CSV table of C-alpha atoms in Angstrom, one decimal:
chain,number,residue,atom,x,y,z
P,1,UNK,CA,14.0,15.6,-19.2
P,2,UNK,CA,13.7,15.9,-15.3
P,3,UNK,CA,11.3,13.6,-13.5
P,4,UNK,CA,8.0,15.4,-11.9
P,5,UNK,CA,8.8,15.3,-7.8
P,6,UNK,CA,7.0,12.8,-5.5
P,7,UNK,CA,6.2,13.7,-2.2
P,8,UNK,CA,5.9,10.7,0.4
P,9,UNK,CA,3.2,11.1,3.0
P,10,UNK,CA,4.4,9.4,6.3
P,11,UNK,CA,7.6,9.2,7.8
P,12,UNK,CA,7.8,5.8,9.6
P,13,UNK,CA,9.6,2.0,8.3
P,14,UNK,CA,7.1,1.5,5.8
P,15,UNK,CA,8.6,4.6,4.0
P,16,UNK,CA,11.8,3.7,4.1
P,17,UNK,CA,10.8,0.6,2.3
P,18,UNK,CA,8.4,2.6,-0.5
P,19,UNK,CA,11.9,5.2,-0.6
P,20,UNK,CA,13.7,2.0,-1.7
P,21,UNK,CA,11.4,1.0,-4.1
P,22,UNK,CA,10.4,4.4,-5.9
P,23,UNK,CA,14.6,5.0,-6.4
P,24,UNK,CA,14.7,1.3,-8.1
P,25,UNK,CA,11.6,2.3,-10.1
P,26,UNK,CA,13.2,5.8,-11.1
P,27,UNK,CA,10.1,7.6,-12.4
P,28,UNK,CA,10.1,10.1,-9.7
P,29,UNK,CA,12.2,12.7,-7.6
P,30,UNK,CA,11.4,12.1,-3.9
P,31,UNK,CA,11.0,16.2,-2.9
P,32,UNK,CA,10.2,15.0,0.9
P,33,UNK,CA,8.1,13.7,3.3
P,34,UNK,CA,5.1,14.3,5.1
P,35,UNK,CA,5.4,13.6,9.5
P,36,UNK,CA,4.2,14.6,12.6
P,37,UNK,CA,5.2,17.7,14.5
P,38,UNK,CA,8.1,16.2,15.9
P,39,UNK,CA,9.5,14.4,13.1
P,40,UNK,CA,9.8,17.8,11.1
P,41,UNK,CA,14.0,18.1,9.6
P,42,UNK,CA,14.1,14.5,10.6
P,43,UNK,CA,16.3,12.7,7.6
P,44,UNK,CA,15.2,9.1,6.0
P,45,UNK,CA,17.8,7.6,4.1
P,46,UNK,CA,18.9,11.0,2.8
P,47,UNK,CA,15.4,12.6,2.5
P,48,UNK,CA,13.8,15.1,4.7
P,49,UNK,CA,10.2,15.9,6.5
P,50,UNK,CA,9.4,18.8,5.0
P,51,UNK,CA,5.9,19.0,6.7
P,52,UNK,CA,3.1,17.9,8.3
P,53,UNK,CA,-0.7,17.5,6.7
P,54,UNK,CA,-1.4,21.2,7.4
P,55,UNK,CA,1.3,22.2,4.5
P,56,UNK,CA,-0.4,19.6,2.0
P,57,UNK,CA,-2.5,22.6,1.0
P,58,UNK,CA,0.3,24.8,-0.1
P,59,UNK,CA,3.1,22.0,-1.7
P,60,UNK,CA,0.2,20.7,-3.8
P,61,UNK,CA,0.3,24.3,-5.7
P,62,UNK,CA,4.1,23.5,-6.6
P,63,UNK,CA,4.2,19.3,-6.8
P,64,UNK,CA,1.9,17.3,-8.5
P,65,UNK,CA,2.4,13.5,-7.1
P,66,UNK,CA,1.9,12.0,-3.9
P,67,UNK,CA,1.7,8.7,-2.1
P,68,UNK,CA,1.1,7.4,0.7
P,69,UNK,CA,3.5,6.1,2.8
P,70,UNK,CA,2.5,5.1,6.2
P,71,UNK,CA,1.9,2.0,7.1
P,72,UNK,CA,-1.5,-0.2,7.5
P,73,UNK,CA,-1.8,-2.9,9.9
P,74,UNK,CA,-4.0,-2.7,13.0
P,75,UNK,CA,-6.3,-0.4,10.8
P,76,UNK,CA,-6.7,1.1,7.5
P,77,UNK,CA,-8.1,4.5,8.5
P,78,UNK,CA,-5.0,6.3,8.5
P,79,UNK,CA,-4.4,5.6,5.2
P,80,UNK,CA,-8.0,5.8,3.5
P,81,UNK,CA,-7.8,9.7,5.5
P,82,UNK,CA,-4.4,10.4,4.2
P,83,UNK,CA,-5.3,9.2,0.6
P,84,UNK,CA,-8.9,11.3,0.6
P,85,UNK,CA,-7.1,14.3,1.5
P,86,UNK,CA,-4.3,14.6,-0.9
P,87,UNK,CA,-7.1,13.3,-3.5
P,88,UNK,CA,-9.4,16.6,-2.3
P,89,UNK,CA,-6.6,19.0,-2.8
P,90,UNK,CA,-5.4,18.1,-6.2
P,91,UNK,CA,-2.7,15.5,-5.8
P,92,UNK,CA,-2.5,12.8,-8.6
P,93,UNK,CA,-1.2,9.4,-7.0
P,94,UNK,CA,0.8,7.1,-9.1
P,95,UNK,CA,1.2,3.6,-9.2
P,96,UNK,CA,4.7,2.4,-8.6
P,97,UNK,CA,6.2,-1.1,-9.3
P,98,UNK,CA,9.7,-2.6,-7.8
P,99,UNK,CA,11.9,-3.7,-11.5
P,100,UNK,CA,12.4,-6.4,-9.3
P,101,UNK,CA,8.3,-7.2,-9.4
P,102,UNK,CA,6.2,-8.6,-12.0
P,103,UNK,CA,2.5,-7.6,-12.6
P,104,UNK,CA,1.1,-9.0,-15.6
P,105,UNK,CA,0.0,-6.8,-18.0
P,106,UNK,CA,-3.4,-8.3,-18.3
P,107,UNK,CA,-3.5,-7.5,-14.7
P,108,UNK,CA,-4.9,-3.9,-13.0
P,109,UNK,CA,-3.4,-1.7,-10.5
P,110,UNK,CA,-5.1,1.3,-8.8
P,111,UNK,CA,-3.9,5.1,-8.3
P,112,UNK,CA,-1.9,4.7,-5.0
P,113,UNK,CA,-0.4,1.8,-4.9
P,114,UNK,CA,2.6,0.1,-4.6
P,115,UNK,CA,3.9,-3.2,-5.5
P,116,UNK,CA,7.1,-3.9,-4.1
P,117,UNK,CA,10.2,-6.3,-4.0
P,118,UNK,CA,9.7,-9.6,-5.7
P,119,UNK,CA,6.0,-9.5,-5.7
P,120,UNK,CA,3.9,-11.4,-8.8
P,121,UNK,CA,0.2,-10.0,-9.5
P,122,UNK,CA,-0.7,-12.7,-12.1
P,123,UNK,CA,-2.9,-12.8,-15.1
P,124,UNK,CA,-6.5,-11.4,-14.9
P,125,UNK,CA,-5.5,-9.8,-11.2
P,126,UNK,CA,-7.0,-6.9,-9.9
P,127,UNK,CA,-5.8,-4.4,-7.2
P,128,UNK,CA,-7.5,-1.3,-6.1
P,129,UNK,CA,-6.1,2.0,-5.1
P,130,UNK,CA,-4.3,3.2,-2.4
P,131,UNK,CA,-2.9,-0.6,-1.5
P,132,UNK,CA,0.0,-2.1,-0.9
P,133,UNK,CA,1.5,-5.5,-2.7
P,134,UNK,CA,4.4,-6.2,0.2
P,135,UNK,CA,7.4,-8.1,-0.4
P,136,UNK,CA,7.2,-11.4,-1.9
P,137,UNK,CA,3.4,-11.2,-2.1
P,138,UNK,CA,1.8,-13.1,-4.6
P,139,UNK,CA,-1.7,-12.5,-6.2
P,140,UNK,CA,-2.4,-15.5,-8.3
P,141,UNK,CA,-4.9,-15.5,-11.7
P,142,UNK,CA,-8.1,-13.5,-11.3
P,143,UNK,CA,-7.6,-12.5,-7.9
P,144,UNK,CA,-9.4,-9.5,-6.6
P,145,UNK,CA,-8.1,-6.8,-3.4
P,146,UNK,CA,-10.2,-3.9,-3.4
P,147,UNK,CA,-9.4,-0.3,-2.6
P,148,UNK,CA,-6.6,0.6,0.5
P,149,UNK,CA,-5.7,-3.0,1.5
P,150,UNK,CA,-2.4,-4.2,2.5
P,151,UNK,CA,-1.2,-7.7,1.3
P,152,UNK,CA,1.8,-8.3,3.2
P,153,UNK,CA,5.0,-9.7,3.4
P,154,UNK,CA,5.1,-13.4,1.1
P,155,UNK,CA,0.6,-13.4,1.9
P,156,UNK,CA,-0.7,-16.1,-1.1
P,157,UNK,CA,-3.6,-15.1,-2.4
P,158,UNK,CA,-4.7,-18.2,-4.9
P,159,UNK,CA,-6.7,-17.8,-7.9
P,160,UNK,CA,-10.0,-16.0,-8.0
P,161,UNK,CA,-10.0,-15.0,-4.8
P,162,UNK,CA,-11.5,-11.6,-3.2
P,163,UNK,CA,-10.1,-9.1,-0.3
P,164,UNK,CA,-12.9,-6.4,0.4
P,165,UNK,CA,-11.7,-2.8,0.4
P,166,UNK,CA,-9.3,-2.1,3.7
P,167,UNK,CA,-8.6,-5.4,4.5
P,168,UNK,CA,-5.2,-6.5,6.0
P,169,UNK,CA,-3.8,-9.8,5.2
P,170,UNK,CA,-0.5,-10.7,7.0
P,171,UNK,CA,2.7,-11.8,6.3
P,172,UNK,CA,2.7,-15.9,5.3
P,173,UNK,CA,-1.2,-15.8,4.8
P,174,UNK,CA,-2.6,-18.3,2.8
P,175,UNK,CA,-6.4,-17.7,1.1
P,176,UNK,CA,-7.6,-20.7,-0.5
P,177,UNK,CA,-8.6,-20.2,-4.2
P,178,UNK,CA,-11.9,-18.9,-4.6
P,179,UNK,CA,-12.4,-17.3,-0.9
P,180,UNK,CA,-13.5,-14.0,-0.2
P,181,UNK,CA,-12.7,-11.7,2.9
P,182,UNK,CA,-15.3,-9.1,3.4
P,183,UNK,CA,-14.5,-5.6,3.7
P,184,UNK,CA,-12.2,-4.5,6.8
P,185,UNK,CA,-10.8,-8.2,7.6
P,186,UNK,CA,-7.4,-8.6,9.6
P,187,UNK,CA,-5.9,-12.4,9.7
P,188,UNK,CA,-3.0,-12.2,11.0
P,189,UNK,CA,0.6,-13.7,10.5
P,190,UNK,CA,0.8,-17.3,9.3
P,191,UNK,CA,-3.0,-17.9,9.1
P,192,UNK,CA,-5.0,-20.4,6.5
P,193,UNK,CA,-8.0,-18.7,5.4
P,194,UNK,CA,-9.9,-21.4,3.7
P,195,UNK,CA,-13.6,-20.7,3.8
P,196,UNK,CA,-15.6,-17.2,3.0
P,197,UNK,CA,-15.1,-14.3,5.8
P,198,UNK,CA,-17.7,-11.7,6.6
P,199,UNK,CA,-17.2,-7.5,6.7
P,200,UNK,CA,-14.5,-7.1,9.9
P,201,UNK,CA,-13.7,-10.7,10.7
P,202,UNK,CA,-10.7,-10.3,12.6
P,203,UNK,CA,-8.3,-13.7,12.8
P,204,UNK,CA,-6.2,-13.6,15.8
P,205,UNK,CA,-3.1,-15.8,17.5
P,206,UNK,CA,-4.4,-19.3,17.9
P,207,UNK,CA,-7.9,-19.4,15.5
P,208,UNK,CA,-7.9,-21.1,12.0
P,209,UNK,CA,-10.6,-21.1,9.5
């Protein structure tokens, strides 16, 4: 039986990264990716961009995944636009999960998102759509990231914790168990976050908490 084709929206690192994991997962035939302009016939590790956002309209009447692929770091808005659009036109968005990963399966996952290399979403964990679980992230018991957030690269997230929806947390994070980040946070790389974090606190080179 042939698998249903996937198409990748962006066209930058992050999708190489998702390409790697979606071949390992093997659920899905990558049928392109979604650039800019300029990146049209470009060629990522043996796929093409086959269009920009304005062709969304007319591939979603012949492919019926896709998921986002661009990046999130200085802001989730790309991604939340990206996601709503494909959503509006018919699109249904997977969840994908490196074999190399483990998600428990008394944990949740969310239409969108992807869990990648070596991550662990433990017990009674719950992620919303549209996210990404980065390399070597891990998402202890009962911990909660709400819709398009990006836990990156080997970010701890200890039990019970909470990420509001859009949220970045960066690579090396550490949230104590049982703090919550309000929606729209960004702490940086290497940053303890060991008390509660109102909407939009932003955690920059030089400042704990």
């Amino acid at each position: 039986m042939s698998k249903p084709g996937l198409i990748l929206i962006g066209a930058g690192g992050h999708a190489h990264a998702c390409i790697d994991v979606i071949e390992q997962y093997g659920g899905y035939n990558i049928a392109g990716l979604i650039g800019m302009p300029d990146e049209l016939h470009d060629h990522h590790l043996g796929y093409t961009v086959i269009g920009t956002d304005d062709d969304l309209f007319e591939l979603a009447k012949t492919i019926q995944y896709a998921l986002i692929t661009l990046g999130q770091i200085k802001t989730p808005a790309h991604r939340i636009r990206l996601y709503e659009q494909v959503v509006a036109l018919g699109f249904q968005l997977p969840t994908i999960m490196a074999p190399s990963a483990y998600v428990s399966p008394h944990a949740t996952l969310g239409a969108g998102t992807i869990v990648m290399h070596g991550a662990i979403v433990n017990a009674g964990a719950s992620v919303g759509k549209n996210c990404i679980i980065n390399t070597r992230a891990l998402l202890e018991h009962d911990a909660a990231v709400a819709d398009h957030c990006h836990i990156s690269t080997g970010a701890i997230l200890n039990g019970n914790t909470a990420i509001g929806s859009g949220s970045f947390v960066g690579s090396g994070c550490i949230v104590k168990q049982g703090v919550s980040l309000g929606r729209g946070c960004v702490v940086g790389m290497g940053f303890t976050v060991r008390h509660n974090q109102p909407d939009y606190a932003l955690f920059a080179r030089h400042k704990k908490s």
